[in-house]
Short mmCIF file of C-alpha atoms in Angstrom, two decimals:
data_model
loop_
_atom_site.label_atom_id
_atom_site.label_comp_id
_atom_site.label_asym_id
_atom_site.label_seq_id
_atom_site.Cartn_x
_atom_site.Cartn_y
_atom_site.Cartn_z
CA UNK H 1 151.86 112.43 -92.11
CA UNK H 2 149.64 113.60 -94.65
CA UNK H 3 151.13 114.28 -97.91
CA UNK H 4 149.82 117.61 -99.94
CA UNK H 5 150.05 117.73 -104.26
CA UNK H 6 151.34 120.64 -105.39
CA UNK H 7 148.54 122.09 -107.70
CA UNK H 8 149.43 122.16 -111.62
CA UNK H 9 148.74 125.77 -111.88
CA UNK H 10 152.32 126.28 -109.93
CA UNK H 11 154.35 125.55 -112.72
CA UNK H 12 153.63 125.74 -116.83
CA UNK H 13 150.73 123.72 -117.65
CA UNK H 14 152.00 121.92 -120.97
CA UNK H 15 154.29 119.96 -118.50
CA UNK H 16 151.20 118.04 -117.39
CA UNK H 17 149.16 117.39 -119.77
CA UNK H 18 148.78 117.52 -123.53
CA UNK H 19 147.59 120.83 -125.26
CA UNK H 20 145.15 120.77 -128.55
CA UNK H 21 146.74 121.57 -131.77
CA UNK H 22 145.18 123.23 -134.70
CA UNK H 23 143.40 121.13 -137.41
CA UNK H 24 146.21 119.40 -139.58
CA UNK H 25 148.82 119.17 -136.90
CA UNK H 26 150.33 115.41 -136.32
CA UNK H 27 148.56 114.35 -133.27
CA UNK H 28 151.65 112.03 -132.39
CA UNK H 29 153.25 115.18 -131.23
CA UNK H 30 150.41 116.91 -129.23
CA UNK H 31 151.04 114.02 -126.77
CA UNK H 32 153.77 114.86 -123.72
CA UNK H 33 154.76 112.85 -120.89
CA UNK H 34 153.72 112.51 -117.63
CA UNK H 35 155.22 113.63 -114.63
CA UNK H 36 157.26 110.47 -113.44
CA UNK H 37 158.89 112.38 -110.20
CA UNK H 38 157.85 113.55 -107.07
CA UNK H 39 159.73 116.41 -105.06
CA UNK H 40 158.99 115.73 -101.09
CA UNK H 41 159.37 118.60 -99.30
CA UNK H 42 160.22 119.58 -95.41
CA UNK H 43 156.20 120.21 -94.67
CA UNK H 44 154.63 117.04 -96.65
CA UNK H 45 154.55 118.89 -99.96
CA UNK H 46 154.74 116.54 -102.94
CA UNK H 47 155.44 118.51 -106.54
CA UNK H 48 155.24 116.43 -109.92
CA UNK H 49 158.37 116.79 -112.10
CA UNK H 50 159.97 114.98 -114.83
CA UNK H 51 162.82 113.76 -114.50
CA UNK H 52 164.22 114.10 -117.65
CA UNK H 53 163.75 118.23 -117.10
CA UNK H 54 165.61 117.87 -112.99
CA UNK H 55 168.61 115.59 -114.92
CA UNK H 56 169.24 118.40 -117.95
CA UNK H 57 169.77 121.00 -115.77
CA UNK H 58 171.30 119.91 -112.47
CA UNK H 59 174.19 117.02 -112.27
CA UNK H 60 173.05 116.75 -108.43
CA UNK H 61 169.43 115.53 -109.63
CA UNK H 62 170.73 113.13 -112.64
CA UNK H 63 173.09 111.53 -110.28
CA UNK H 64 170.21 110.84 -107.74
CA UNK H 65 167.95 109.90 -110.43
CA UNK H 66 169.84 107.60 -111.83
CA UNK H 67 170.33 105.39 -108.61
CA UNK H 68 169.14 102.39 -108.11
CA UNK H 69 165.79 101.55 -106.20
CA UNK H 70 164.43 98.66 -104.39
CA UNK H 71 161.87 98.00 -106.31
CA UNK H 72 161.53 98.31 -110.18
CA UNK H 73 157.52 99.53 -109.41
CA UNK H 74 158.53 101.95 -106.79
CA UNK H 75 158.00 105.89 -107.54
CA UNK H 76 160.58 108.19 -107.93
CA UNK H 77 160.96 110.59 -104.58
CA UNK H 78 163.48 113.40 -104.28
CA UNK H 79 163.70 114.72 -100.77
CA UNK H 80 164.35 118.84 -101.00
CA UNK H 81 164.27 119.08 -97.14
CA UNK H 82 165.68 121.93 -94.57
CA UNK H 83 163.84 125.04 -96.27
CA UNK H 84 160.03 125.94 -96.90
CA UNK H 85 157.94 125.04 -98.95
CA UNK H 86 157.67 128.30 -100.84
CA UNK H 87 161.33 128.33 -101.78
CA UNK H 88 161.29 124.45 -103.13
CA UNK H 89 158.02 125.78 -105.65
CA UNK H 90 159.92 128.30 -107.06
CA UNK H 91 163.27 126.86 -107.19
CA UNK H 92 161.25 124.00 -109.39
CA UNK H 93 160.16 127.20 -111.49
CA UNK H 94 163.75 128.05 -112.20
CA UNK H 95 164.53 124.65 -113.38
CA UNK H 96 161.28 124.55 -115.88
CA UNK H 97 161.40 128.03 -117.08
CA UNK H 98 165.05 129.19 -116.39
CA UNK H 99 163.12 132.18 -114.76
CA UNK H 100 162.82 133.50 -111.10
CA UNK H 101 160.34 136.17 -110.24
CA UNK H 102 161.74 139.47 -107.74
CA UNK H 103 159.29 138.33 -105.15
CA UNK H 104 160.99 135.10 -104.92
CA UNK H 105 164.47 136.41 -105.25
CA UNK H 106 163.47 138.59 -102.25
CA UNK H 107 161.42 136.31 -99.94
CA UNK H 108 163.66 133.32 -100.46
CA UNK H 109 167.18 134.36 -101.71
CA UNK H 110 168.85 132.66 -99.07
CA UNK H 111 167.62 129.36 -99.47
CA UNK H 112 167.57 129.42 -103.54
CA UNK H 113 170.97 130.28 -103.03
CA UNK H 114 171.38 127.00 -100.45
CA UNK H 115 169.66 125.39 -102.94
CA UNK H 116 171.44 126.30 -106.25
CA UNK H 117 174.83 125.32 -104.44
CA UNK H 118 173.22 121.66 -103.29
CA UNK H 119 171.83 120.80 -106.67
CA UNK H 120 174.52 122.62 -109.21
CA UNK H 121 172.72 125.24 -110.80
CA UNK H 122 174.87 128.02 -111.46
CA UNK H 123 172.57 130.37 -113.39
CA UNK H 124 170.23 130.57 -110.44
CA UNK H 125 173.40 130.98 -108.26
CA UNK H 126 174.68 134.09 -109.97
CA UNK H 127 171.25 135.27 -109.79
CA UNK H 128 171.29 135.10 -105.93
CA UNK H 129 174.10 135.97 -105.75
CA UNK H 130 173.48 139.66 -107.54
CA UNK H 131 170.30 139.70 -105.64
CA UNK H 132 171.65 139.14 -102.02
CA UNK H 133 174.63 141.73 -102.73
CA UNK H 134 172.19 144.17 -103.59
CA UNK H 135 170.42 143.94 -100.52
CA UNK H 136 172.89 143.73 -97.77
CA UNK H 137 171.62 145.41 -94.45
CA UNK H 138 173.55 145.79 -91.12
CA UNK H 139 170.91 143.11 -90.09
CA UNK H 140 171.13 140.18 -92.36
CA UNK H 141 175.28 140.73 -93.22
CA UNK H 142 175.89 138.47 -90.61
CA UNK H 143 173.30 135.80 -91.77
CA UNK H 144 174.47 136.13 -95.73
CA UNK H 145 178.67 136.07 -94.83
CA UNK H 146 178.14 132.49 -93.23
CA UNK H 147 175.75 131.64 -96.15
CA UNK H 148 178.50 132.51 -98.42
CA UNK H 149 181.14 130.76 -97.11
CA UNK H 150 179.47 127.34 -96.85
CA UNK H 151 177.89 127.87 -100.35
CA UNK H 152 181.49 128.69 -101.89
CA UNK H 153 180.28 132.75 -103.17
CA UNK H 154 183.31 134.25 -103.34
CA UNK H 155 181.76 137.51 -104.76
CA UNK H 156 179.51 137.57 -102.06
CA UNK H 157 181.86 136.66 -99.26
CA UNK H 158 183.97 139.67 -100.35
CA UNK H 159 180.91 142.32 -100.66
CA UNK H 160 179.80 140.92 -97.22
CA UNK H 161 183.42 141.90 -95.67
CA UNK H 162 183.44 144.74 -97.51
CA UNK H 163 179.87 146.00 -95.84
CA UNK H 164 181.63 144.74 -92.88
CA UNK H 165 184.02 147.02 -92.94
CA UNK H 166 182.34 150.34 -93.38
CA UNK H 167 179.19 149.36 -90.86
CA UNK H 168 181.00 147.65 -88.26
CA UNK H 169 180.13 149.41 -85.45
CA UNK H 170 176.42 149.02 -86.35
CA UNK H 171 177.06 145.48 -87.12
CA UNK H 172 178.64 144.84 -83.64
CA UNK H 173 174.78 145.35 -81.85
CA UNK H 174 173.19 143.22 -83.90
CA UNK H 175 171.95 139.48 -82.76
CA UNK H 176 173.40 138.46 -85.56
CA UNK H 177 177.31 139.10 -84.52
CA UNK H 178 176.40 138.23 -81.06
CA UNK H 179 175.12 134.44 -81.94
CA UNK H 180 178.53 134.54 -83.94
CA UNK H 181 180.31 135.31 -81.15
CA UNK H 182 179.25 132.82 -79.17
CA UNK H 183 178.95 129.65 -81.79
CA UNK H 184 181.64 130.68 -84.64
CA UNK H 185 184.55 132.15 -83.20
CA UNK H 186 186.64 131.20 -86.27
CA UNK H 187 184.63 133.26 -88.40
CA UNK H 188 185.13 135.97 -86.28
CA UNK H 189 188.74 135.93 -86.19
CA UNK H 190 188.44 135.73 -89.75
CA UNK H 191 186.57 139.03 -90.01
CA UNK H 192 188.83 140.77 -87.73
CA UNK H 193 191.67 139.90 -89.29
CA UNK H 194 190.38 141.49 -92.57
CA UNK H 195 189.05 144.53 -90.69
CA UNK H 196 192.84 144.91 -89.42
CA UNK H 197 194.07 144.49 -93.08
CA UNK H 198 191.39 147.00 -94.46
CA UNK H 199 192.64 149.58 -91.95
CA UNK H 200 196.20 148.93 -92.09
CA UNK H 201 196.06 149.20 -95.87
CA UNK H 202 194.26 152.41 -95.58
CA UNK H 203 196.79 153.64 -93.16
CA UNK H 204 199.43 152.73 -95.91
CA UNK H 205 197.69 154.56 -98.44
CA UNK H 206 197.37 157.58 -96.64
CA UNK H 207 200.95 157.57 -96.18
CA UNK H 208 201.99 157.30 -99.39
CA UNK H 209 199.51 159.74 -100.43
CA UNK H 210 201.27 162.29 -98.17
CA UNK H 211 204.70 161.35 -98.94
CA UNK H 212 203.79 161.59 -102.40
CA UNK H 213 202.39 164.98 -101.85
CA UNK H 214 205.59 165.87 -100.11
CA UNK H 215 207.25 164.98 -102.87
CA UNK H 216 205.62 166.96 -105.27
CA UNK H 217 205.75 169.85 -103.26
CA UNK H 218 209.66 169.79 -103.17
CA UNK H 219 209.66 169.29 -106.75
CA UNK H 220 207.77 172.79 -106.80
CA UNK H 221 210.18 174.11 -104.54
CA UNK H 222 213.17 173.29 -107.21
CA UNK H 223 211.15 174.71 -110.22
CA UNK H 224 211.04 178.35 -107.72
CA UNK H 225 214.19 178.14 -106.74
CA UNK H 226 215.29 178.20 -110.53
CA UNK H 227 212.62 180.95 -111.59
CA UNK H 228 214.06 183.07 -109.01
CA UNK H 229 217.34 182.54 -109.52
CA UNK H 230 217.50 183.24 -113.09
CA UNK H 231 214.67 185.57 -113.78
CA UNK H 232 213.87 186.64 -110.48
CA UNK H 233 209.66 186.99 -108.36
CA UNK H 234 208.00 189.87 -105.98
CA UNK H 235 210.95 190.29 -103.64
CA UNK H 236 214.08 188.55 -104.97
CA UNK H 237 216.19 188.19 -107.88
CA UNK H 238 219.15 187.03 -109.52
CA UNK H 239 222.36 189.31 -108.87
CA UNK H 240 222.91 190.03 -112.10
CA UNK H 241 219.59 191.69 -112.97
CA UNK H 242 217.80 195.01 -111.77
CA UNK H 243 215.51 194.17 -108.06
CA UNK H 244 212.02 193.18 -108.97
CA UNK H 245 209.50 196.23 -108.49
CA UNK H 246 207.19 196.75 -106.09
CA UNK H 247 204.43 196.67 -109.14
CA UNK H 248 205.62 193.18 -110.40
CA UNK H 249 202.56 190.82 -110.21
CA UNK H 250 202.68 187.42 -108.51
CA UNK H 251 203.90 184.45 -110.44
CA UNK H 252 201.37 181.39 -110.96
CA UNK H 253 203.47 179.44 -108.19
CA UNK H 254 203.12 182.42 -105.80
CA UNK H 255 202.45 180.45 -102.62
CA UNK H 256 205.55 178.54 -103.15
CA UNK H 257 207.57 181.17 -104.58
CA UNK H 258 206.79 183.51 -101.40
CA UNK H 259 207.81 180.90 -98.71
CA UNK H 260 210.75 180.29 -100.40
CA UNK H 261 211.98 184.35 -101.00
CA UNK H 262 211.36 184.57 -97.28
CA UNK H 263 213.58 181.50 -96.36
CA UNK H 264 216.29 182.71 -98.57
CA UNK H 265 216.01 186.41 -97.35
CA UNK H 266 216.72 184.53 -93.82
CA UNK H 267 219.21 182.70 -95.08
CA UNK H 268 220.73 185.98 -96.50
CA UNK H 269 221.22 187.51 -93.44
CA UNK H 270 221.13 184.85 -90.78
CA UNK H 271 223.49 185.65 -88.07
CA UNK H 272 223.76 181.94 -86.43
CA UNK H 273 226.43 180.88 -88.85
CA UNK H 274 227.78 178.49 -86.66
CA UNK H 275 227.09 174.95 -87.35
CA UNK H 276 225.37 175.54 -90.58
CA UNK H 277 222.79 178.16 -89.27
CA UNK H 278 219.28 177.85 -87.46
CA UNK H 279 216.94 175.22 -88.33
CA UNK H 280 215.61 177.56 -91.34
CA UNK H 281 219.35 177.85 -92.92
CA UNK H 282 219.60 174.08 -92.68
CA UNK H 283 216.51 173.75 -94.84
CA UNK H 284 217.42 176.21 -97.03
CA UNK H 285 220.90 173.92 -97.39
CA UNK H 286 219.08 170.98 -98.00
CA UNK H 287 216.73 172.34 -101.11
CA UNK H 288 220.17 174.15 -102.45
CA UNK H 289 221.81 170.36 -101.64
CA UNK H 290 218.82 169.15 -103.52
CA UNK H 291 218.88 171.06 -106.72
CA UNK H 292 222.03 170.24 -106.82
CA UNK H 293 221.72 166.29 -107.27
CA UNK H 294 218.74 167.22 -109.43
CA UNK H 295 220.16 170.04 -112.04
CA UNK H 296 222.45 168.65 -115.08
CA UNK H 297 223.79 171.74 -116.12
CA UNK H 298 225.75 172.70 -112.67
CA UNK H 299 228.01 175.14 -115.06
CA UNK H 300 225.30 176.99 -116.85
CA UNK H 301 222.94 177.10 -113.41
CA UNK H 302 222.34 180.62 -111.64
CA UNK H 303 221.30 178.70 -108.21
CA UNK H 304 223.76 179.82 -105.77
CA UNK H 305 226.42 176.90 -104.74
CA UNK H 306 225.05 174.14 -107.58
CA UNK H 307 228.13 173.63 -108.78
CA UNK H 308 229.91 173.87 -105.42
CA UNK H 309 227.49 170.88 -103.67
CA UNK H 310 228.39 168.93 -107.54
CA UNK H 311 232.51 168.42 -107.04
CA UNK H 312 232.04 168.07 -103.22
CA UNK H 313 229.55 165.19 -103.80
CA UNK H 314 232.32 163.79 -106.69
CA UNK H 315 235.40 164.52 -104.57
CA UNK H 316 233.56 162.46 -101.59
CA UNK H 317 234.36 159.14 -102.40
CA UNK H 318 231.05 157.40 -100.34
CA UNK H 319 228.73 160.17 -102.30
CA UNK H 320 225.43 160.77 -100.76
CA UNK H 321 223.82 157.81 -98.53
CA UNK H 322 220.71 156.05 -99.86
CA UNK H 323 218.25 157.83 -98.03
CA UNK H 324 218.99 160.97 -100.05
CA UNK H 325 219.16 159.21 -103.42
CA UNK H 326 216.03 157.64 -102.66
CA UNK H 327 214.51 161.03 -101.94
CA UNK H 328 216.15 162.61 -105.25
CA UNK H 329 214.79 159.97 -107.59
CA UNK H 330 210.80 160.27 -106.05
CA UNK H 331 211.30 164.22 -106.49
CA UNK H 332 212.28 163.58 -110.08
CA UNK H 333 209.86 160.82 -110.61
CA UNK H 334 206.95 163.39 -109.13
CA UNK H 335 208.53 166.80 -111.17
CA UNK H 336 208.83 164.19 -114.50
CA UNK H 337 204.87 163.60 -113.50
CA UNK H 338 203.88 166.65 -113.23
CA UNK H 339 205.18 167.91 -116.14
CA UNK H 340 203.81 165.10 -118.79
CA UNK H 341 200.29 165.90 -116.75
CA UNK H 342 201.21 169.89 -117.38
CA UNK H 343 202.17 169.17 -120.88
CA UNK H 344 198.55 166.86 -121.78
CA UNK H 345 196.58 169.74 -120.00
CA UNK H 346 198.25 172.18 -122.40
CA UNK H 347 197.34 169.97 -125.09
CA UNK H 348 193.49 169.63 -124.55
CA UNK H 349 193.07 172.90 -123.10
CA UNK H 350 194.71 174.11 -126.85
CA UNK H 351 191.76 172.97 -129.05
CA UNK H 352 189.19 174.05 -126.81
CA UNK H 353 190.62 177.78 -126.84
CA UNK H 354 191.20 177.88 -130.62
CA UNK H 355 186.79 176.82 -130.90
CA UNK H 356 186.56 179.90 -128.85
CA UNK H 357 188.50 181.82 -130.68
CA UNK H 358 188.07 181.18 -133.45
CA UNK H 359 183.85 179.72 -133.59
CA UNK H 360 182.56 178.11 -136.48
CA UNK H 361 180.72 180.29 -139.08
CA UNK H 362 177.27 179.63 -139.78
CA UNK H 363 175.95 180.58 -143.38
CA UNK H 364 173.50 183.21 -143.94
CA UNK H 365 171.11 183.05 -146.56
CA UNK H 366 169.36 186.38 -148.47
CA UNK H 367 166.12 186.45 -149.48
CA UNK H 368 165.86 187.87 -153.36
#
């Protein structure tokens, strides 16, 4: 097989041969080394190096540079085989100039990266890395995960799931998954396994979210309870206080506040007394129950039967099961929340109120 000699002009020129220096510059110096390598290459490509340059940056190349060889007069040959031509030039580049051009990066990412991994170059790996992440498409995921995995990316391997993921159904029609079907099945157990995890965590989070939610909302639900039953909204009041009037405008919890007047207009005069009431007078007994494990002033309260649901939970000598003290700590935790997320809106909405207010003067000037 014919071998082919990379041509000079592929890499920086001073590497090759010596330069001329200005007039009363030591000559000794203008003087640099010949290349004393050769890098063989899959299609009969031979590239000049120096081997000193290959051994500074990459451990791989020093340690294979360094071996012994039959003979003393024999040249030094470095085999770079398994990917073109093209990507050996520039990966050469790299290791001269510590510099890889975007064309390269995107014709031959994949095998720089291969390459980088092989020889230990880590800058050019984080490079392909980036570059590779940036350009994940439904087509070449497939190609890139495996990539990663036998080149040890972990940032890579994760952004490959990731794309995984959110494109799988795409991903699923491409050759790509189907050759992995048939030759890596281990891989592919390993992807569905995340895709499971991925969903099942979503799945968690979107029922925390709504128990969360839930929680807040019964927290609302004490704070109305306690605004009507000591100052009173639209349609109910406290006892010992005139009825609201008709002309009485909405509080800012008005949503809330009118479900729960309704429910305790209900409650009022419910007629299915028996066995605590209908299903709405057992909800209304639960958010007075609530309250109740919530207030800490039971003898100061207005809410109808605090104080009554306080000695029967003290006289009961189990107290409440730990289901319910579970749900009265979240519906403190999320009314504690709220309020220190009420309390910093107050604060930054204060300043920008008083600028309005209150705008800086400007200083006029008169003209004598």
């Amino acid at each position: 097989m014919q071998t082919m000699t990379a041509s000079p002009m592929m890499f920086p020129v001073h590497s090759y041969e010596y330069r001329e220096f200005p007039a009363g510059t030591d000559q000794s110096s203008a003087y640099i080394p010949l290349p004393d390598v050769q890098i063989r290459t899959s299609g009969g490509l031979s590239i000049p190096a120096h081997a000193s340059i290959l051994a500074s940056v990459s451990p791989v190349l020093e340690n294979m540079l360094d071996r012994p060889r039959k003979r003393r007069s024999s040249e030094k040959i470095i085999p770079i085989l398994g990917v073109p031509c093209e990507s050996v030039k520039a990966f050469v580049r790299f290791l001269y100039s510590s510099r890889c051009s975007d064309e390269d990066m995107v014709n031959y990412g994949m095998h720089l990266l291969a390459l980088s991994h092989v020889f230990s170059v880590p800058q050019l790996k984080q490079r392909c890395t980036r570059t590779l992440c940036a350009r994940l498409t439904v087509d070449n995921v497939v190609d890139v995960l495996q990539l990663a995995r036998l080149c040890d990316a972990p940032d890579l391997h994760l952004k490959c799931m990731k794309f995984l993921s959110n494109e799988f159904k795409a991903v699923e029609q491409t050759e790509g998954w189907k050759f992995l079907q048939d030759h890596d099945p281990w891989l592919e157990l390993e992807i569905l396994q995340f895709l499971d995890e991925v969903d099942s965590r979503q799945k968690r989070r979107s029922r925390k979210r709504e128990e969360q939610n839930l929680y807040v909302e019964l927290s609302e639900a004490m704070e109305c309870l306690e605004h009507i039953c000591t100052e009173g909204c639209t349609i109910v009041g406290p006892y010992d206080k005139e009825p609201p009037t008709k002309n009485r405008g909405p509080c800012n919890k008005f949503t809330t506040c009118q479900g729960l007047q309704l429910l305790i207009r209900h409650f009022a005069g419910c007629g299915k007394r028996v066995n605590g009431g209908c299903r709405r007078c057992k909800r209304m007994w639960q958010l007075l129950r609530l309250h109740s494990s919530i207030c800490d002033q039971p003898d100061f309260c207005k809410v109808p039967l605090c104080r009554q649901f306080k000695l029967r939970t003290q006289l009961e000598k189990k107290g409440d099961d730990a289901r319910w003290r579970l749900l009265v700590r979240r519906v403190m935790s999320a009314k504690a929340m709220y309020s220190l997320s009420l309390s910093k809106r107050k604060r930054e909405e204060g300043p920008r109120e008083a600028i309005h207010a209150n705008p800086p003067r400007t200083r006029s000037f008169t003209t004598l």
